[in-house]
Amino acid sequence: MYRILASVTTLEHHLNAVANDSEAYRPEACPHCRAGGLWRHGCYHRKADRAVGTQESRNPVPVLRFLCRACCRTCSRLPACMCPRRWYDCAMQQVVLLLILAGCSVHQCCRDTCRVRATVRRWRDWLSARSECFAFFLRSRFPELGRHTERNSFWRHVMQGMSLAQAMAWLDRDLVVP
Ligand SMILES: [Zn+2]
């Protein structure tokens, strides 16, 4: 299970923090059983840098792992700039979703953002499938969002007020897995 560290929004910041200030990543409680006092448990690496293949690429990027002494399960802490299970960063996903919400066709959206059709469709369908659940939790945390009852205007408002990465980090904190 992933937990997101909302304050780390760039890969540079993440690499720096892992090397110098890894305490920031230690979860307060186990996401499985809520016990405290998690141990550092090494790290694994994943591809996260979109500048793949270039000399400046920072892949593979380390992700810290923690072990719960109570239930013996592990969890990882991801920075907000590395969306769980997604290759592209949240910023690009946000651009694509804002275009879709503004009424752009998938075709137009692919042309404007240089993303392939399957990616744009996957992101569109992901938001549309999870929208009601996400909106429910975001509205209970940010009551002013209750004013936006129409789905598209709700999401436009969320992405303008905070970023998609921050919204996902809030959902993650409420244990709604994005
Ligand atoms: Zn546990």
Coordinates of C-alpha atoms and ligand atoms in Angstrom, one line a residue:
M1 CA 0.0 0.0 0.0
Y2 CA 1.2 3.5 -0.9
R3 CA 1.0 6.6 1.2
I4 CA 1.7 9.9 -0.4
L5 CA 3.9 12.7 1.0
A6 CA 2.1 15.8 -0.2
S7 CA 5.0 18.2 0.4
V8 CA 7.4 16.6 -2.0
T9 CA 6.4 17.8 -5.5
T10 CA 9.5 17.4 -7.6
L11 CA 11.9 14.5 -8.3
E12 CA 14.9 16.7 -7.3
H13 CA 13.3 17.4 -4.0
H14 CA 12.5 13.7 -3.5
L15 CA 16.1 12.6 -4.3
N16 CA 17.4 15.2 -1.9
A17 CA 15.0 14.3 0.9
V18 CA 15.7 10.5 0.6
A19 CA 19.4 11.2 0.9
N20 CA 19.3 13.8 3.6
D21 CA 16.0 13.8 5.4
S22 CA 14.4 10.4 5.1
E23 CA 12.6 10.8 8.5
A24 CA 10.0 12.9 6.7
Y25 CA 8.9 9.8 4.9
R26 CA 8.2 7.6 7.9
P27 CA 4.4 7.2 8.3
E28 CA 3.0 8.0 11.7
A29 CA 0.9 4.8 11.6
C30 CA 0.7 1.6 9.7
P31 CA -1.9 2.0 6.9
H32 CA -2.9 -1.7 7.5
C33 CA -3.4 -1.9 11.3
R34 CA -2.8 1.7 12.5
A35 CA 0.1 0.8 14.9
G36 CA 2.9 3.3 15.3
G37 CA 6.6 3.0 15.4
L38 CA 7.3 1.7 11.9
W39 CA 10.9 0.6 11.0
R40 CA 12.8 1.6 7.9
H41 CA 12.9 -1.4 5.6
G42 CA 15.2 -0.6 2.7
C43 CA 13.9 0.7 -0.5
Y44 CA 13.0 -0.4 -4.0
H45 CA 13.5 1.4 -7.3
R46 CA 11.1 2.4 -10.0
K47 CA 11.0 4.4 -13.2
A48 CA 9.6 7.8 -12.5
D49 CA 11.5 10.2 -14.6
R50 CA 9.9 11.0 -17.9
A51 CA 13.2 12.1 -19.4
V52 CA 13.9 8.4 -20.0
G53 CA 16.9 7.5 -22.0
T54 CA 18.5 10.9 -21.9
Q55 CA 21.7 11.5 -20.0
E56 CA 19.9 13.6 -17.4
S57 CA 17.4 10.8 -16.6
R58 CA 17.2 10.1 -12.9
N59 CA 15.8 6.6 -13.3
P60 CA 15.5 4.4 -11.4
V61 CA 14.2 6.5 -8.5
P62 CA 14.4 5.1 -4.9
V63 CA 11.1 4.7 -2.9
L64 CA 11.5 4.1 0.8
R65 CA 9.8 1.1 2.4
F66 CA 8.7 0.7 6.0
L67 CA 7.9 -2.4 8.1
C68 CA 5.2 -2.6 10.8
R69 CA 6.3 -4.5 13.9
A70 CA 2.7 -5.2 14.9
C71 CA 1.4 -6.8 11.7
C72 CA 4.7 -7.5 9.8
R73 CA 3.4 -5.9 6.6
T74 CA 5.3 -3.3 4.6
C75 CA 4.2 0.0 3.1
S76 CA 5.9 2.6 0.9
R77 CA 5.9 6.3 1.0
L78 CA 5.6 8.1 -2.4
P79 CA 6.2 11.8 -3.0
A80 CA 3.3 13.6 -4.5
C81 CA 5.2 13.9 -7.8
M82 CA 5.1 10.1 -8.3
C83 CA 1.5 9.0 -8.8
P84 CA 0.9 5.5 -7.6
R85 CA 0.8 3.0 -10.5
R86 CA 1.2 5.8 -13.1
W87 CA 4.1 6.6 -15.3
Y88 CA 3.4 10.2 -16.1
D89 CA 3.5 12.7 -13.3
C90 CA 0.4 14.3 -11.9
A91 CA 1.0 17.6 -13.6
M92 CA 0.6 16.1 -17.0
Q93 CA -2.4 14.1 -15.9
Q94 CA -3.9 17.3 -14.6
V95 CA -3.4 19.1 -18.0
V96 CA -5.0 16.3 -19.9
L97 CA -8.0 16.1 -17.5
L98 CA -8.5 19.9 -17.6
L99 CA -8.7 19.8 -21.4
I100 CA -11.2 16.9 -21.3
L101 CA -13.3 18.8 -18.6
A102 CA -13.2 21.9 -20.8
G103 CA -14.9 19.8 -23.6
C104 CA -11.9 18.9 -25.8
S105 CA -12.2 15.6 -27.7
V106 CA -9.8 12.8 -27.0
H107 CA -8.3 13.4 -30.5
Q108 CA -7.7 17.1 -29.8
C109 CA -6.3 16.3 -26.4
C110 CA -3.8 13.8 -27.8
R111 CA -2.7 16.4 -30.4
D112 CA -2.2 19.2 -27.8
T113 CA -0.4 17.1 -25.2
C114 CA 1.4 14.5 -27.3
R115 CA -0.1 11.7 -25.2
V116 CA -1.3 8.5 -26.9
R117 CA -5.0 7.9 -27.2
A118 CA -4.9 4.9 -24.8
T119 CA -3.4 7.1 -22.0
V120 CA -5.9 10.0 -22.5
R121 CA -8.8 7.5 -22.4
R122 CA -7.4 5.7 -19.4
W123 CA -7.1 9.0 -17.4
R124 CA -10.6 10.2 -18.5
D125 CA -12.2 6.9 -17.5
W126 CA -10.3 6.7 -14.2
L127 CA -11.7 10.1 -13.2
S128 CA -15.1 9.3 -14.4
A129 CA -15.3 6.0 -12.5
R130 CA -13.9 7.4 -9.3
S131 CA -15.4 10.9 -9.5
E132 CA -18.4 10.4 -7.1
C133 CA -16.3 8.7 -4.4
F134 CA -13.5 11.2 -4.6
A135 CA -15.9 14.1 -4.6
F136 CA -17.7 12.8 -1.6
F137 CA -14.5 12.7 0.5
L138 CA -13.2 16.0 -0.9
R139 CA -16.5 17.8 -0.1
S140 CA -16.5 16.5 3.5
R141 CA -13.0 17.9 4.0
F142 CA -13.5 21.1 2.0
P143 CA -17.1 22.2 2.6
E144 CA -16.8 25.1 0.1
L145 CA -16.5 22.5 -2.7
G146 CA -20.2 21.6 -1.9
R147 CA -21.2 24.7 -4.0
H148 CA -20.0 23.0 -7.2
T149 CA -22.6 20.3 -7.7
E150 CA -22.0 19.8 -11.5
R151 CA -19.2 17.3 -12.0
N152 CA -17.1 19.2 -14.5
S153 CA -17.2 22.5 -12.6
F154 CA -16.4 20.6 -9.4
W155 CA -13.2 19.1 -10.8
R156 CA -12.1 22.3 -12.6
H157 CA -12.5 24.0 -9.2
V158 CA -10.5 21.3 -7.4
M159 CA -7.6 21.5 -9.9
Q160 CA -7.5 25.3 -9.8
G161 CA -7.7 25.6 -6.1
M162 CA -5.2 22.9 -5.3
S163 CA -3.4 20.6 -7.7
L164 CA -4.5 17.1 -8.7
A165 CA -1.5 15.8 -6.7
Q166 CA -2.6 17.6 -3.6
A167 CA -6.2 16.4 -4.0
M168 CA -4.9 12.8 -4.3
A169 CA -2.8 13.2 -1.3
W170 CA -5.8 14.3 0.8
L171 CA -7.8 11.3 -0.5
D172 CA -4.8 9.1 0.4
R173 CA -4.9 10.6 3.9
D174 CA -8.6 9.7 4.2
L175 CA -7.6 6.2 3.1
V176 CA -9.4 6.4 -0.2
V177 CA -6.9 4.7 -2.5
P178 CA -6.5 6.9 -5.6
Ligands
ZN1 ZN 0.6 -2.9 10.8

